[in-house]
mmCIF file of C-alpha atoms in Angstrom:
data_model
loop_
_atom_site.group_PDB
_atom_site.id
_atom_site.type_symbol
_atom_site.label_atom_id
_atom_site.label_comp_id
_atom_site.label_asym_id
_atom_site.label_seq_id
_atom_site.Cartn_x
_atom_site.Cartn_y
_atom_site.Cartn_z
ATOM 1 C CA PHE A 434 0.012 0.051 0.051
ATOM 2 C CA LEU A 435 0.933 3.691 -0.419
ATOM 3 C CA ALA A 436 -0.002 6.771 1.581
ATOM 4 C CA GLY A 437 0.834 10.310 1.642
ATOM 5 C CA SER A 438 -0.034 13.644 3.440
ATOM 6 C CA LEU A 439 0.558 17.322 3.055
ATOM 7 C CA GLY A 440 0.400 19.778 5.932
ATOM 8 C CA TYR A 441 0.545 23.472 6.875
ATOM 9 C CA ALA A 442 1.339 24.884 10.312
ATOM 10 C CA SER A 443 1.367 28.172 11.876
ATOM 11 C CA VAL A 444 2.002 29.397 15.558
ATOM 12 C CA ASP A 445 2.327 32.694 17.413
ATOM 13 C CA TYR A 446 4.432 32.693 20.626
ATOM 14 C CA ASP A 447 6.140 34.921 23.196
ATOM 15 C CA ASP A 448 9.956 34.751 23.151
ATOM 16 C CA SER A 449 11.640 36.448 26.309
ATOM 17 C CA PHE A 450 14.440 37.867 24.147
ATOM 18 C CA LEU A 451 12.733 38.805 20.858
ATOM 19 C CA GLY A 452 9.054 39.382 22.046
ATOM 20 C CA ARG A 453 6.121 38.228 20.111
ATOM 21 C CA GLU A 454 7.126 35.927 17.225
ATOM 22 C CA SER A 455 5.427 33.801 14.667
ATOM 23 C CA ALA A 456 6.460 30.798 12.593
ATOM 24 C CA ASP A 457 4.726 28.779 9.680
ATOM 25 C CA GLY A 458 5.648 26.064 7.405
ATOM 26 C CA PHE A 459 4.775 23.203 5.034
ATOM 27 C CA GLY A 460 5.522 19.499 5.315
ATOM 28 C CA TYR A 461 4.830 16.266 3.527
ATOM 29 C CA ASN A 462 4.948 12.537 4.258
ATOM 30 C CA ILE A 463 5.105 9.693 1.859
ATOM 31 C CA VAL A 464 4.743 5.990 3.050
ATOM 32 C CA GLY A 465 4.767 2.561 1.389
ATOM 33 C CA GLY A 466 4.072 -0.727 3.116
ATOM 34 C CA ILE A 467 3.107 -4.292 2.927
ATOM 35 C CA SER A 468 0.659 -6.305 4.923
ATOM 36 C CA TYR A 469 1.006 -9.987 5.832
ATOM 37 C CA PHE A 470 -2.289 -11.492 6.753
ATOM 38 C CA LEU A 471 -1.945 -13.920 9.591
ATOM 39 C CA SER A 472 -5.629 -14.906 9.276
ATOM 40 C CA ASP A 473 -8.714 -13.447 7.492
ATOM 41 C CA TYR A 474 -8.969 -10.606 10.143
ATOM 42 C CA VAL A 475 -5.514 -9.979 11.434
ATOM 43 C CA SER A 476 -2.405 -8.675 9.571
ATOM 44 C CA LEU A 477 1.184 -7.796 10.349
ATOM 45 C CA ASN A 478 2.113 -4.476 8.711
ATOM 46 C CA GLY A 479 5.452 -3.105 7.743
ATOM 47 C CA THR A 480 6.093 0.420 6.493
ATOM 48 C CA VAL A 481 8.879 2.710 5.296
ATOM 49 C CA GLY A 482 8.442 6.445 4.714
ATOM 50 C CA TYR A 483 10.041 9.689 4.137
ATOM 51 C CA THR A 484 8.861 12.900 6.042
ATOM 52 C CA SER A 485 10.065 16.497 5.274
ATOM 53 C CA MET A 486 9.082 19.821 6.960
ATOM 54 C CA THR A 487 10.316 23.323 6.449
ATOM 55 C CA VAL A 488 9.438 26.105 8.953
ATOM 56 C CA ASP A 489 10.096 29.810 8.482
ATOM 57 C CA ILE A 490 10.492 31.783 11.709
ATOM 58 C CA ASP A 491 9.335 35.339 11.029
ATOM 59 C CA GLY A 492 11.205 38.289 12.346
ATOM 60 C CA VAL A 493 14.564 36.624 12.436
ATOM 61 C CA ASP A 494 14.858 35.348 8.821
ATOM 62 C CA VAL A 495 15.485 31.708 9.922
ATOM 63 C CA GLU A 496 14.310 28.660 8.011
ATOM 64 C CA VAL A 497 14.423 25.366 9.824
ATOM 65 C CA GLU A 498 14.415 22.191 7.835
ATOM 66 C CA ASN A 499 13.750 18.613 9.119
ATOM 67 C CA SER A 500 13.524 15.489 7.161
ATOM 68 C CA GLY A 501 14.180 11.771 7.527
ATOM 69 C CA ILE A 502 13.294 8.151 6.817
ATOM 70 C CA ASN A 503 10.994 6.347 9.210
ATOM 71 C CA PHE A 504 10.224 2.619 9.734
ATOM 72 C CA GLY A 505 6.961 1.191 11.292
ATOM 73 C CA LEU A 506 5.817 -2.258 12.339
ATOM 74 C CA GLY A 507 2.098 -2.772 13.315
ATOM 75 C CA LEU A 508 -0.636 -5.118 13.957
ATOM 76 C CA SER A 509 -4.200 -4.562 12.386
ATOM 77 C CA VAL A 510 -7.463 -6.210 13.419
ATOM 78 C CA TYR A 511 -10.180 -5.877 10.984
ATOM 79 C CA LEU A 512 -13.851 -5.948 12.431
ATOM 80 C CA ARG A 513 -16.820 -6.868 10.425
#
């Protein structure tokens, strides 16, 4: 399976040194995975994904970038 998401975030905060500040940014996530069915209603899931986020801090002209690869392991139970 494949999944993805896009997002936007914004925050206003008080900094003791700079005063009132704000920051905003965009991010995205892409995930691919596989499910191995142990029975008709239970599966073991493995995923690998990539996440990236960029945030601009207003007033100080700073841009923060964060990205990375993530792995997941899960168990799903399907109810009728």
